[in-house]
Amino acid sequence: MLRVLTLFLGLLLAVPAFAQSSLYDALAEQTAGLKKPSSKTIETVISSLQDSGAPGVADFLTKLQSKEVWYRKSDDKFFFVATDDKKTYRLIDIQSGEVVAEVAKKEIKQIKPNSGVRAKIDGALVAFRLTDADPAVRDAALVGISRDPKAKDLAPLSAALASETDPDLKARMERLSRVLTVSFGDTTEARVAAIASFDGDLGLDARAVLNPLVTTTLKAAPEVGAGENVAKTLRLGNDISEEDAFDLLVASGLAQAEPTKGDIKAALKANIIGDTVGGMNVANLGTDEARLAAHMALAASGAVPAILTSEDKAALLASAAYYEVYAEADPAVTAAAVEALSSISTAVGVSQFIDLVLDGISLASIYFLAAIGLAITFGVMRVINMAHGEFIMMGAYTGYVVQQIIPNYTVSLIVAIPAAFVITFAAGVAMERLVIRHLYHRPLETLLATFGISIALQQIAKNIFGTQARPLTSPGWLDGALVFNDVIAISWIRIAIFVLAVIFFLGLLFVLNRTRLGLETRAVTQNPRMAAAMGINPDRINMLTFGLGSGIAGIAGIAIGLFAKVTSELGSDYIVQSFMTVVVGGVGNIFGTLAGATMIGFLQKGIEWFNPSNTLAAQTYMIIFIIIFIQFRPRGIIALKGRAAGD
Amino acid sequence: MNGLLTKFLLKNPSVLVFLGALALFTAFVSVGSEAFGWGFISTSFVKTLGKTLCFCLIAIAMDLVWGYCGILSLGHFAFFGLGGYMLGMWLMYARTEIIVQTAMSNEVIPPTDQEVIDAIGTQIFGVVGGSDFPMIWAFAHLFWVQLALVVLVPGILALVFGWLAFRSRVTGVYLSILTQAMTLALSLYLFQNDSGLRGNNGLSGLQNLPGLDDVSQDIVSMWFFWASAFALGLSYLLVKLITESKLGNIVRGIRDDEARVRFLGYNVEGYKLFVFVLTAIIAGIAGALYYPQAGIINPAEIAPIASIYLAVWVAIGGRGRIYGAVIGAAFVSLLSTWFTGGQAPDIPLGIYTIKWVDWWLVLLGLSFVIVTLYFPKGIGGLFDRLVRKGDA
């Protein structure tokens, strides 16, 4: 028993003693080099410490670098030192971090590595962090290097690459080492090879490292300097205008700046004598020619510097060579970079096109959602409902109100969708019963009456919810985006809207073509009297159909509210586009609406692509295009034919 | 010609009644104005009345195109706005030019022409971060050209749009939606800062006539009031001449049964185009008269909703009778000014106070539904009923 206890105690003592001795031993071997570090000797010190594999070496080196390591004169032991009053100094154990003693300053000495040594330590530290046992530290080191790449990071990175075990980190290290090789590789061949490895690569880091290689500066000099990596020589008058060339000459100090019109005016103003300047009456100086003449007269008298004559200017311009020069001196590298960038730009173009298509699809599904309710009320029933947009708005506000009651966004969304449907369905039925029913034979007046309802509803919403936008927050799982690469990304909300649009499309197709309600709806819209004679109640069908269209608008409102702010004008922003979608697609069928939404969505994104800063212009041109399109297909993309067309 | 007009007036005494009433109203406002009378009508109210007359003018145009020809255009306010922009460009340019020249005349060295133009450009386009004149301002310094453009720009736009639309037989609600799209496109375009018309800042300071700074607004407002009244009277006469002629019968025929008129051998598209372009021109003139009284024009005024309000006025006034349009426009727009101006007394209901500023649009919207449902002939229909009773 006693032996067991002694053994246990012995173990307790032995374990820390062993660990401690490790770092201490490692340091003790290099005491001389550490006490007076020089940039020549520090490398052997560091590598010996590194080889010892002792824990805490990286920490020790960090502290050494920041001049926090001292040694005790009596026994040459190293400590971290802290002080509050500069009188008593606390010695901190380099391993445990505990205060072991308090001493006066004369007993200890600070190690002050110079900048050369510190740089060496810095390089070594990178290697330490990159090979640290903790993956999080290695990750942080990689991020640090990629944020601020330096030439000295390359060697430790290559070394660490060999021993890295985590496949994800290894891939990143490998990529980062290629990025660094592009800028800092030792040989031209290595750099060219690294550059070539980025052919067609979509990463932002690749473009960030390659682009500076091919940036050029415009230069004017009597002749092209030796060793300059010229990208292009510019011919005066063809590649560079005389004005720009002259500005370049001025900038490179080869010519004096010409006075601008403003300068001439100021010079004249400064030299007015009585009411003349340069022998000309001030009142006559209302033209540029007169001012120039006066300035020349002043120059002749020496009051102002002369302006170059056009011959002098031409001679001056001809005397210099104009060329673009690469910042990178090695022609082989720049040639490889140009090639790699051109292949990258092709790949980026392809990706951007795919991204554009995705954007188009997502916009199309938004338009489709906004218009699908109309496709039923306007498209199938031929009732023009200007208040459709307000049903969308009502749906969005329903979502907002439900969120105020149920704080959990996911649950509230699940509750809000049927709630919005029920509320707008009821509103639609009420509107059909009270107003539209009386106006089936007067379509233009339906437009006006529903417009009256639209402004009333909009104002009521404004009175209740105020004019400021209300947020409809999407649940957490819809945050963020699905990222394919650095160019292609699509937010989850948009994917959800796309899915919703598909569900609506299929659902409505099913309802209209495969259910009793759909059959009766189609019968009533084609021939109400005949339908009535067959025992269908047209009033009831019209009411239900209108309610269905309105209810769908309500659900669309929630979808739209998720990415746009909910305001009382939410609906009216979409109403014209919705009608366009239905009309362009072809009135009377769901496929038409799909085609219309697709066309309008893609068209708008396509036009925006040419002029990305200006969505207003894109909308304008799109509408003009639609107006022209309707000239050629007045009945839309998918026109109903025969009896189904109705008229 | 004179004889023909007399004959027409004798046949249509209602025209005389209208013109007489308009003349009386104008005379009443004149003697009530601050500039030329006792001053019991304030200058700002004279402006409101003048603007109302412009609304009546565009309402006549709307009645002709919708009430008589059956084209529910939701784009006539775009023509109205374009007319205003065209005259506004000259007003703004000429006034800025005078200001700039006055400012520059103090300088020792006289400015060059280019310097003056640059300074005007900076003044006008500074708000949208520019200073160069866009192409469309090429004639802004020429009053007569801009005046012609007031008629030409809306006219040509209506001609092109109408030709495209009527040619492909777009009718009914489809045409309405198409005109609305045109209006939306135009207003979106004008909302851009680089549209050359100062984006959403629009044109401002239009109430000041260039070179007439010493004439007070009291007098200027009366000038525009008279001009508006004159234009209204003249247009009323013109539109009545059209509707009471054979042309008017064909146009009404197109409204009632387009196909039948076409089968009778008439060129339906031509007639529709004529009415569409004519009314666009009237709308442009109305806009050119309106905006100097309003003082400012911006793209929001052209937004599709304005054109729908126009249809509302005509519907409430009563379609197919020109005076109905006038009554509707005057009645609704004045009432709207009264309610939204905060002059209508609030109604306290204990827990909730009805503020008319907030609830007027609700009232308007609902009254609109009621008029469409129960009084399809509008206020004008009430007159008809009275007249018929008188006859019996």
GROMACS .gro file of C-alpha atoms in nm, chain A residues 25 35 58 94 112 140-141 165 182 241 266 280 308 314 329 341 349 375 394 418 441 476 497 511 536 575 603:
model
   27
   25ASP     CA    1   1.657   2.193  -2.130
   35LYS     CA    2   2.105   3.611  -2.418
   58ALA     CA    3   0.587   2.923  -2.992
   94ILE     CA    4   0.775   3.039  -1.892
  112LYS     CA    5   1.627   4.298  -2.669
  140ALA     CA    6  -0.605   3.109  -3.789
  141ALA     CA    7  -0.248   3.110  -3.918
  165THR     CA    8  -0.318   1.571  -4.196
  182VAL     CA    9   0.289   3.340  -5.780
  241SER     CA   10  -0.487   6.131  -7.785
  266ALA     CA   11  -0.720   8.455  -6.374
  280MET     CA   12  -0.716   9.513  -7.514
  308LEU     CA   13   0.339   7.688  -7.636
  314ALA     CA   14   0.388   6.891  -8.171
  329ALA     CA   15   0.952   4.302  -6.421
  341LEU     CA   16  -0.633   3.570  -6.644
  349GLY     CA   17  -1.798   3.476  -6.775
  375ALA     CA   18  -5.383   3.435  -6.404
  394MET     CA   19  -5.284   4.194  -4.717
  418PRO     CA   20  -5.283   2.936  -4.430
  441HIS     CA   21  -7.057   4.250  -6.854
  476GLY     CA   22  -3.300   3.128  -3.959
  497ILE     CA   23  -3.966   3.123  -5.354
  511VAL     CA   24  -5.694   2.203  -5.951
  536ILE     CA   25  -7.347   2.410  -6.250
  575ILE     CA   26  -4.957   4.518  -6.018
  603LEU     CA   27  -3.547   3.991  -6.994
   0.00000   0.00000   0.00000
